[in-house]
PDB file of C-alpha atoms and ligand atoms in Angstrom:
ATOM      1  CA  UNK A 183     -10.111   5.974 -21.218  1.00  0.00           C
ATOM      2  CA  UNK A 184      -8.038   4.950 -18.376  1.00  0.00           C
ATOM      3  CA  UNK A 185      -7.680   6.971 -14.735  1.00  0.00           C
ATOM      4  CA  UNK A 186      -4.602   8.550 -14.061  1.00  0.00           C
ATOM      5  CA  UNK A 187      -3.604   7.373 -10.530  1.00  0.00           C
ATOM      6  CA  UNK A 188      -1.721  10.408  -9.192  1.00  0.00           C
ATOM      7  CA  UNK A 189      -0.635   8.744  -5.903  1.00  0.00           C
ATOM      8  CA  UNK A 190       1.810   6.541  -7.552  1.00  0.00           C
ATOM      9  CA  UNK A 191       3.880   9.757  -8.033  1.00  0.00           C
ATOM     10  CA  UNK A 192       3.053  11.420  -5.093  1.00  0.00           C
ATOM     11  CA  UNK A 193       1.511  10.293  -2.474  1.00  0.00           C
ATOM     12  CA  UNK A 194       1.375  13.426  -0.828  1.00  0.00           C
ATOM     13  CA  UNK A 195      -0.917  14.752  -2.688  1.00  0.00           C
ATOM     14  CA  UNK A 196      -4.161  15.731  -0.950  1.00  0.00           C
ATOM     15  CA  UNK A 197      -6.363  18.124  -3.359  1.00  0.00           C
ATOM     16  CA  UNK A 198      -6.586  17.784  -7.245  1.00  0.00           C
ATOM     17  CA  UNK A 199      -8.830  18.967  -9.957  1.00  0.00           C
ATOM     18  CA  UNK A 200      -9.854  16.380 -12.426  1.00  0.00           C
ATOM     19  CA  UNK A 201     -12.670  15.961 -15.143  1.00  0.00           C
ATOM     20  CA  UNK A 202     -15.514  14.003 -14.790  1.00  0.00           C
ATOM     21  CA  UNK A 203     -15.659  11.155 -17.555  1.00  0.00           C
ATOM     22  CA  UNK A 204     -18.472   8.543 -16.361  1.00  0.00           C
ATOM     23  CA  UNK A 205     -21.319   8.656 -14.101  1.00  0.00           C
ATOM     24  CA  UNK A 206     -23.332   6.267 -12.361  1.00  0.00           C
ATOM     25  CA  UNK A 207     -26.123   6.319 -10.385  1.00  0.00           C
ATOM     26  CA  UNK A 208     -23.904   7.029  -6.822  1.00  0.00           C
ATOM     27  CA  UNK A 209     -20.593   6.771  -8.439  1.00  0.00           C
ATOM     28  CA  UNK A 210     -18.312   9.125 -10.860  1.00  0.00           C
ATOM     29  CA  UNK A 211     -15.222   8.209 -12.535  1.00  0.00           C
ATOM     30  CA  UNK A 212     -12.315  10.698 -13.477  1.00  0.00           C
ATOM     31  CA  UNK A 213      -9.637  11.517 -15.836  1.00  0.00           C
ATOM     32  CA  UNK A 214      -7.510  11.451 -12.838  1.00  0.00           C
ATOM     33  CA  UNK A 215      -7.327  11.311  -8.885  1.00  0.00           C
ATOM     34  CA  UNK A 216      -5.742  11.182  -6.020  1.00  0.00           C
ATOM     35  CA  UNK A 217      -8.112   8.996  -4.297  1.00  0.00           C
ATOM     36  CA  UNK A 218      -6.593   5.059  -3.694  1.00  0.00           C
ATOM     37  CA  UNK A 219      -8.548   2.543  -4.911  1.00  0.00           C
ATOM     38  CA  UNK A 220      -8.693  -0.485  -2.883  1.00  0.00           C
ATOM     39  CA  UNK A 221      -6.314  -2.868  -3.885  1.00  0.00           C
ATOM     40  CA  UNK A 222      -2.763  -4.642  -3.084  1.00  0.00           C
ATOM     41  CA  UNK A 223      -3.975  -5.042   0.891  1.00  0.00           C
ATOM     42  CA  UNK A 224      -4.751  -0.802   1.200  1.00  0.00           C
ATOM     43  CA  UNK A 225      -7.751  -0.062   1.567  1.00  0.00           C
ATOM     44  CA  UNK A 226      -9.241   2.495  -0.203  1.00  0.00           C
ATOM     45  CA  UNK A 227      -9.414   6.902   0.978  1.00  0.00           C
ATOM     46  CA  UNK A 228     -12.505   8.648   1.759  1.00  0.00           C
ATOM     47  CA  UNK A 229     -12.704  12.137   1.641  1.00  0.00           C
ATOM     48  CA  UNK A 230     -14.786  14.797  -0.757  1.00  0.00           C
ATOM     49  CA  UNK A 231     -15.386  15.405  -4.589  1.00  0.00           C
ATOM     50  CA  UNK A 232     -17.431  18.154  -5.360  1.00  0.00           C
ATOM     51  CA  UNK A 233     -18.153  18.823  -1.434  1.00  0.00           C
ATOM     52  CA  UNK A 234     -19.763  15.085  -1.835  1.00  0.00           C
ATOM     53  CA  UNK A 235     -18.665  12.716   0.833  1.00  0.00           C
ATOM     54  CA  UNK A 236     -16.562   9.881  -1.242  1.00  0.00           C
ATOM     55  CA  UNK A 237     -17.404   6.667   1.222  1.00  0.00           C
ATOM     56  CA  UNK A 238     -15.832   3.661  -1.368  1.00  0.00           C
ATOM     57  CA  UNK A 239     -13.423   3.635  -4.214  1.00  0.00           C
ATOM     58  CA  UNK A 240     -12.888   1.177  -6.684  1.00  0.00           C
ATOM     59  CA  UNK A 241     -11.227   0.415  -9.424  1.00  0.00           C
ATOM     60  CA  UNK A 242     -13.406  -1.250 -12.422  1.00  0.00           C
ATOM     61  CA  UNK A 243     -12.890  -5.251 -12.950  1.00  0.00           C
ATOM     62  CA  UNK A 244     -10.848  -3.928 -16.192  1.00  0.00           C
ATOM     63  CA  UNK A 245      -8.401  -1.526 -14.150  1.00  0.00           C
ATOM     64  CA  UNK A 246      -9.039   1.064 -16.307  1.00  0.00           C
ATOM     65  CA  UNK A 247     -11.089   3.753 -14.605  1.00  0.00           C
ATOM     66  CA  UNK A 248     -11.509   4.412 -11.277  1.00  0.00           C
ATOM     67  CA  UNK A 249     -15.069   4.988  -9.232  1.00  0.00           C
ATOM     68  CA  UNK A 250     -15.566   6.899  -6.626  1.00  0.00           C
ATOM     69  CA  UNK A 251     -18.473   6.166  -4.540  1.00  0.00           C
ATOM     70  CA  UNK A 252     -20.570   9.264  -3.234  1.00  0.00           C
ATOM     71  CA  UNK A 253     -23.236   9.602  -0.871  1.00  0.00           C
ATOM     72  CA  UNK A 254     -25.683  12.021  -2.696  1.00  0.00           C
ATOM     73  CA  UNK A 255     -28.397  11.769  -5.792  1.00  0.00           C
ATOM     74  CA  UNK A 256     -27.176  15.274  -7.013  1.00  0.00           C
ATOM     75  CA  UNK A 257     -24.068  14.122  -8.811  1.00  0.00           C
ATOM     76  CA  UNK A 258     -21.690  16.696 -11.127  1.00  0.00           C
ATOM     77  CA  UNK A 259     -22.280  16.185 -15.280  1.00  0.00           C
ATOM     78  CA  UNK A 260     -20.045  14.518 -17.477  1.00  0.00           C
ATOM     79  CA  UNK A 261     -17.464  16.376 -18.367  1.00  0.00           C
ATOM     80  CA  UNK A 262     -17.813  19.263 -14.741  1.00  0.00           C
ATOM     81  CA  UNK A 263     -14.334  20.280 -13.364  1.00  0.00           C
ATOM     82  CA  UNK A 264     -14.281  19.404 -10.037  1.00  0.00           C
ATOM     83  CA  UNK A 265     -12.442  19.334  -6.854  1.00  0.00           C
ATOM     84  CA  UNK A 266     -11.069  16.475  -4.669  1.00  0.00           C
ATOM     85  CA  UNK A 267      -9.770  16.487  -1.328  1.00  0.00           C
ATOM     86  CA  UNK A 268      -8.904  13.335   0.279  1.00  0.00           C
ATOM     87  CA  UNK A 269      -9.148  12.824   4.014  1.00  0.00           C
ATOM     88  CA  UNK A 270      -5.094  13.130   5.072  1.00  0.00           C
ATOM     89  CA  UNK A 271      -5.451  11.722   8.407  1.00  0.00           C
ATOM     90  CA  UNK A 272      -7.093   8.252   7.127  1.00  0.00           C
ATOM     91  CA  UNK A 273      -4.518   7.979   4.227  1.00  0.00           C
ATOM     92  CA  UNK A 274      -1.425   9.344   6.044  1.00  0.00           C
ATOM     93  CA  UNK A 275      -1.875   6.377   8.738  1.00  0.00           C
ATOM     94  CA  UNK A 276      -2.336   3.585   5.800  1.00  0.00           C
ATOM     95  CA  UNK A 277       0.839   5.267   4.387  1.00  0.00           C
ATOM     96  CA  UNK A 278       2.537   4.415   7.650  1.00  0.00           C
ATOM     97  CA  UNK A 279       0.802   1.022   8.076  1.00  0.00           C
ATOM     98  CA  UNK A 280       1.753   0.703   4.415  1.00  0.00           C
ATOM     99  CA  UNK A 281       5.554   0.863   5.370  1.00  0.00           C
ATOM    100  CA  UNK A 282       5.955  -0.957   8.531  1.00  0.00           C
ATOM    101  CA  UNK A 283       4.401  -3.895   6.338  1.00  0.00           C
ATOM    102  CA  UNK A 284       7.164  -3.259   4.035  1.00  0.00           C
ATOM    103  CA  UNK A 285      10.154  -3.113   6.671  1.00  0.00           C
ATOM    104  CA  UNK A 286       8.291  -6.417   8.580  1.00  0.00           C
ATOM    105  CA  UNK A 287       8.660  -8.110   5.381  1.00  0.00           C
ATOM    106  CA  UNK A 288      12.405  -6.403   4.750  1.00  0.00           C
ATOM    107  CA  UNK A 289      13.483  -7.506   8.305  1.00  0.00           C
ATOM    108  CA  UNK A 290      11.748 -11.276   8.286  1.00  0.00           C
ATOM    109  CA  UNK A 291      13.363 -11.942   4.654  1.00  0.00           C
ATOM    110  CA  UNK A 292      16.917 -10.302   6.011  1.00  0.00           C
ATOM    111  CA  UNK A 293      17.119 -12.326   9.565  1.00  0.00           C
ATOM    112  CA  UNK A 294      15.397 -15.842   8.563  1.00  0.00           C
ATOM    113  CA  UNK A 295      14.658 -15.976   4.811  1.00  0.00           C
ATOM    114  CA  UNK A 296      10.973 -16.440   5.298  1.00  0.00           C
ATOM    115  CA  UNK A 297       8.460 -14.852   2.786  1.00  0.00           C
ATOM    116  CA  UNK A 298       5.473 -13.182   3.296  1.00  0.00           C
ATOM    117  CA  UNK A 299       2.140 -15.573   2.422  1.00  0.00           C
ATOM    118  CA  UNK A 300      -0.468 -12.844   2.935  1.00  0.00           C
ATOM    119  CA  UNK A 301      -1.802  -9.558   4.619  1.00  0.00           C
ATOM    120  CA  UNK A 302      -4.119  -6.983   5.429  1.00  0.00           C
ATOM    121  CA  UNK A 303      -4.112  -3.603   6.678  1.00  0.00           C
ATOM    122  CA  UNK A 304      -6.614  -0.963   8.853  1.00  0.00           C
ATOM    123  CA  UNK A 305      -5.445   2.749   9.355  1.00  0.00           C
ATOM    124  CA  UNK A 306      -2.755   1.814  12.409  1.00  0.00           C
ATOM    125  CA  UNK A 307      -3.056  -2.180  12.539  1.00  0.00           C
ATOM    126  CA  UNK A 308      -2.229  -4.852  10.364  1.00  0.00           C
ATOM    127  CA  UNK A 309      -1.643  -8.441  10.077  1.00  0.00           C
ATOM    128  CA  UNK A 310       0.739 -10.152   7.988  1.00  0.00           C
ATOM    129  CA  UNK A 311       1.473 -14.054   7.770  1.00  0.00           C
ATOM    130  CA  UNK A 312       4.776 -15.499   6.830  1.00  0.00           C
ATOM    131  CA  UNK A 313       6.043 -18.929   6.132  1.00  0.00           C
ATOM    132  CA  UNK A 314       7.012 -20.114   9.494  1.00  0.00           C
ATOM    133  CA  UNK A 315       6.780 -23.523  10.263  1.00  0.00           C
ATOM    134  CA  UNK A 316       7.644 -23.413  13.804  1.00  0.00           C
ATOM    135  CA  UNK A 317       7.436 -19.699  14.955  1.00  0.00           C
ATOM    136  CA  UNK A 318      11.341 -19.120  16.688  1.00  0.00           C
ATOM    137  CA  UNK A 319      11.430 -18.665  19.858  1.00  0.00           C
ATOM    138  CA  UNK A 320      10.449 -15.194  21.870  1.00  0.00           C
ATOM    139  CA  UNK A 321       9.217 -14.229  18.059  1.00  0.00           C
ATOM    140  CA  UNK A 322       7.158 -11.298  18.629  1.00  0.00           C
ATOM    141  CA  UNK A 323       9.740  -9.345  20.749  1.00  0.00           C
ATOM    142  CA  UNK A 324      12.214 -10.236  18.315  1.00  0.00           C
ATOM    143  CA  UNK A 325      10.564  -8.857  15.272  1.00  0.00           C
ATOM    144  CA  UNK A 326       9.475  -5.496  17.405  1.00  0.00           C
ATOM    145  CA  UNK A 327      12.753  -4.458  18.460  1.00  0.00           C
ATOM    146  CA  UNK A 328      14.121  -5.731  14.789  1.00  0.00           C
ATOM    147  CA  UNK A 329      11.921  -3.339  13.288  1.00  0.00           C
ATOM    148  CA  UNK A 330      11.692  -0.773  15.192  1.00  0.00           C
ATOM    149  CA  UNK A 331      15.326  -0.081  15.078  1.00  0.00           C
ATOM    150  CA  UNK A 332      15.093   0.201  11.131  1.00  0.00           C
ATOM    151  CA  UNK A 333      12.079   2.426  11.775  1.00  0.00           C
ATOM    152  CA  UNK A 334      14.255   4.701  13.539  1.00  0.00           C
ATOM    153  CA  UNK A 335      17.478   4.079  11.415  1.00  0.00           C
ATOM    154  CA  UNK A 336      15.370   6.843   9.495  1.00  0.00           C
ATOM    155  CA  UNK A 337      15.931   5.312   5.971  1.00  0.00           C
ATOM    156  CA  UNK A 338      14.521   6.641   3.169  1.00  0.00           C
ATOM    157  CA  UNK A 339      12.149   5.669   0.543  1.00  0.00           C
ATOM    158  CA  UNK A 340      12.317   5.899  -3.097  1.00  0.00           C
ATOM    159  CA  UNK A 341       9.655   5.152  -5.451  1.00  0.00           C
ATOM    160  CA  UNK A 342      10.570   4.022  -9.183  1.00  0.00           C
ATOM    161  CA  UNK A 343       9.112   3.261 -12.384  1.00  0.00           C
ATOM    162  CA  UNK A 344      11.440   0.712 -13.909  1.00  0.00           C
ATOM    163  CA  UNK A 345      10.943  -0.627 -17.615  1.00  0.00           C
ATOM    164  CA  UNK A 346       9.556  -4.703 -16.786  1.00  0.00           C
ATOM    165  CA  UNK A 347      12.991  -6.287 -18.488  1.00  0.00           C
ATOM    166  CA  UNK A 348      14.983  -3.963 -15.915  1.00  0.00           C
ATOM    167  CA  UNK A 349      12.856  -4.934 -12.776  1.00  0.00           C
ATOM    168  CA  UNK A 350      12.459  -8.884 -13.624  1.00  0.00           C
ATOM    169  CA  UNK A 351      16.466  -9.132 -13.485  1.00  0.00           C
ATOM    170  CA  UNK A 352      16.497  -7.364 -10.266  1.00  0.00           C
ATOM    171  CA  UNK A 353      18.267  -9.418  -7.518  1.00  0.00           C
ATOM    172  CA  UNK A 354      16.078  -7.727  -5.404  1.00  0.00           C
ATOM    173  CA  UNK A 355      13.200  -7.606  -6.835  1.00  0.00           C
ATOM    174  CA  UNK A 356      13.708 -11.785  -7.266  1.00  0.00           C
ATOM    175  CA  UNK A 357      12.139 -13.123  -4.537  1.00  0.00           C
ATOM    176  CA  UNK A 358       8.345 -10.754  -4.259  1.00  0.00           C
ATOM    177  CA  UNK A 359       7.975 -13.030  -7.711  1.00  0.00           C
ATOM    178  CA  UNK A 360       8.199  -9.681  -9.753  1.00  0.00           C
ATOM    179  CA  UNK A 361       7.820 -11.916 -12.841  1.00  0.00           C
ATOM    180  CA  UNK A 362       4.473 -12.757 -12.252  1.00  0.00           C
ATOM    181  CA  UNK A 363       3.739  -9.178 -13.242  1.00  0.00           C
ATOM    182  CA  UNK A 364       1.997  -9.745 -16.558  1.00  0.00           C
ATOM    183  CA  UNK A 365       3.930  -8.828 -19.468  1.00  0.00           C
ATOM    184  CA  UNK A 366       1.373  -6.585 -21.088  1.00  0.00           C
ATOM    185  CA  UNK A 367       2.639  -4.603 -18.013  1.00  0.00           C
ATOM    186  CA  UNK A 368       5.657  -2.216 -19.788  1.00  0.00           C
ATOM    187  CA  UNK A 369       6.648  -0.391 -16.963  1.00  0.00           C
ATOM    188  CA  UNK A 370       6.636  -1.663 -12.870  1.00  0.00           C
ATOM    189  CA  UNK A 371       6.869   0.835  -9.589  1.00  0.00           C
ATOM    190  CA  UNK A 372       9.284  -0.049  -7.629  1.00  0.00           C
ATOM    191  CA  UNK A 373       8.916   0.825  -3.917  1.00  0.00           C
ATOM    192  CA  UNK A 374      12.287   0.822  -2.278  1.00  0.00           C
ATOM    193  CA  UNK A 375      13.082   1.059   1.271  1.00  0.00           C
ATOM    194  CA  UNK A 376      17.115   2.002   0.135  1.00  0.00           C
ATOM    195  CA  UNK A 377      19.049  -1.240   2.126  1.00  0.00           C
ATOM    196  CA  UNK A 378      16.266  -2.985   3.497  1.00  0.00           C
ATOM    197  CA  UNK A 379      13.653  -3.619   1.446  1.00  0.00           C
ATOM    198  CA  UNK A 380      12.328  -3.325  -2.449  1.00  0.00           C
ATOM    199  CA  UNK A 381       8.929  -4.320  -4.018  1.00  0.00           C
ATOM    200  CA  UNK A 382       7.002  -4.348  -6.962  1.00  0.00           C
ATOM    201  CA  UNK A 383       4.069  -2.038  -5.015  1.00  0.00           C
ATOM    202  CA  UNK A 384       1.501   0.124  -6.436  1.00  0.00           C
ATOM    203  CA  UNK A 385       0.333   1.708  -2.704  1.00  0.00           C
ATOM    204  CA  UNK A 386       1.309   4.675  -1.068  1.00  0.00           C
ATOM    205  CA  UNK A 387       3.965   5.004   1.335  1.00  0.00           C
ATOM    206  CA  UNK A 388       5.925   7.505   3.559  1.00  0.00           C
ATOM    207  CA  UNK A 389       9.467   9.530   2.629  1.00  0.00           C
ATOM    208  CA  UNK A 390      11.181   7.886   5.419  1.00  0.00           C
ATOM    209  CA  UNK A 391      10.919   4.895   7.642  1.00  0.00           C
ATOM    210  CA  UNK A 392      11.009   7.493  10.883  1.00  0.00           C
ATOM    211  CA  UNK A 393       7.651   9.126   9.432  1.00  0.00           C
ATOM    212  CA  UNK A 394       5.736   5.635  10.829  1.00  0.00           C
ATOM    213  CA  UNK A 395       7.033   6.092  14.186  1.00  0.00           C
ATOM    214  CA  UNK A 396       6.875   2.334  15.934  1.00  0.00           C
ATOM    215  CA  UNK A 397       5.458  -0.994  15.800  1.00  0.00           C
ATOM    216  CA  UNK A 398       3.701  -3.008  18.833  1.00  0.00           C
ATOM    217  CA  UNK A 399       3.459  -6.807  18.077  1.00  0.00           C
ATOM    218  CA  UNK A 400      -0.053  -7.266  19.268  1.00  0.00           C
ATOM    219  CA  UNK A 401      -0.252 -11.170  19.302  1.00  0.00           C
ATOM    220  CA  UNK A 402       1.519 -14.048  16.938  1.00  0.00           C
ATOM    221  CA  UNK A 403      -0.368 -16.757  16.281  1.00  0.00           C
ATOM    222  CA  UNK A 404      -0.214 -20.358  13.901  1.00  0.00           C
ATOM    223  CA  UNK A 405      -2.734 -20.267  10.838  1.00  0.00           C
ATOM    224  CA  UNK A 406      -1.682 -23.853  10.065  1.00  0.00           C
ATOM    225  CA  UNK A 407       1.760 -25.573   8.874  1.00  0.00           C
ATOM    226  CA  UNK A 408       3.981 -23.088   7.236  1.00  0.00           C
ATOM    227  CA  UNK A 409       1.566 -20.412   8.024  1.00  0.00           C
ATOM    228  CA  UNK A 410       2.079 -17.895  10.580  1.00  0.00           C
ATOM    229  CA  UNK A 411       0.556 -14.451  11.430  1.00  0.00           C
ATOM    230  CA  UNK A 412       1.485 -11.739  13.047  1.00  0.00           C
ATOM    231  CA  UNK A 413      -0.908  -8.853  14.431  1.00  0.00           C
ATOM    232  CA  UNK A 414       0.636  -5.404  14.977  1.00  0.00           C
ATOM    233  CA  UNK A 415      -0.204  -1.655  15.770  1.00  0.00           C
ATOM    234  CA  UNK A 416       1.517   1.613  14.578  1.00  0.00           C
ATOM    235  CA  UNK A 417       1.785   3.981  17.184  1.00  0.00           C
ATOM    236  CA  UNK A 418       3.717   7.455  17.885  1.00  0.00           C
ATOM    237  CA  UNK A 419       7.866   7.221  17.963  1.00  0.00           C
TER     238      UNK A 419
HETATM  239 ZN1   ZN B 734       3.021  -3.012  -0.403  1.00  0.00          ZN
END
């Protein structure tokens, strides 16, 4: 039994019906959900299942099923229909976060070749360190206006499922090191920002780089040799 993770084809998608196929004490696992696990620097949705308040999800160490957290003793049956509804205004901001990571990472490897190292994103803030070894000069205003005129270039965003032979002879695919993908792994989504920026990428993201409105670049700071870090917000275009 394996979850069906109905965000990776539409990450619209607020409200589903799915089956309930384990329980736990304060946790139930589905046939299929909309909920995002926490994983690949997202952090997970909250929202309801059942009316239940959903406070954690996870995905078990296997990657098979996914567990939803809920705050309540009174949990549906194996096997109940039920009802999810994830909280839109938590998951549409991570969507946006999601992005801008994406086009920071687009606009870094396009201007000074320099890959990403590591990350982590909140609902409108992130950070993200790069490869640096020294920072250039006047950086941080640099990289804001860089990306905030792709942000606004309104490009859209195409998710893909390519078969693993297709996506590990991808130019661009190359350089996010899209042949460390196991090769148990048949088929890989592609996430592509169309000119700027594509990536092996199992979160959620917007339909168009306008949709996350504009970056701030909070602070930039050194994390060591050849490791630097940027801090940024999301707000409003
Ligand atoms: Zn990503």
């Amino acid at each position: 039994m394996k979850t069906e993770l109905l965000y990776l084809s539409d990450a619209y998608l607020q409200t589903f019906t799915a089956d309930v196929v384990d329980v736990r004490p304060d946790a139930i696992a589905l046939d299929r959900t909309a909920f995002y696990p926490t994983g690949g620097g997202q952090p997970h949705d909250v929202g309801t299942l059942a009316g239940l308040e959903v406070t954690d999800v996870r995905k078990d160490p296997e990657g098979e099923l996914v567990w939803h957290t809920v705050s309540s003793s009174a949990l549906p049956a194996l096997g109940d229909t039920i009802t999810g509804t994830i909280d839109w205004t938590r998951r549409h901001a991570l969507m946006r976060t999601h992005t801008a990571l994406h086009v920071l990472c687009g606009v870094i490897w396009n201007e000074w070749r320099v890959p990403v190292t590591g990350g982590n994103m909140e609902p409108l803030s992130a950070r993200m360190d790069f490869e640096f070894d020294p920072l250039p000069a006047e950086f941080g205003s640099t990289v804001e206006a860089l990306v905030n005129a792709e942000l606004a270039a309104d490009r859209p965003i195409a998710v893909a499922f390519l078969p693993r032979d297709t996506a590990v002879h991808d130019e661009d695919l190359i350089r996010t090191k899209v042949s460390m993908i196991p090769e148990t792994v048949a088929e890989i989504r592609v996430v592509d920002i169309v000119g700027l920026d594509k990536q092996a990428d199992g979160g959620t993201h917007v339909h168009s780089t306008a949709e996350v409105g504009r970056i701030k670049v909070i602070k930039t700071e050194s994390k060591g040799k050849g490791n630097k870090r940027i801090r940024l917000e999301i707000v409003d275009g």
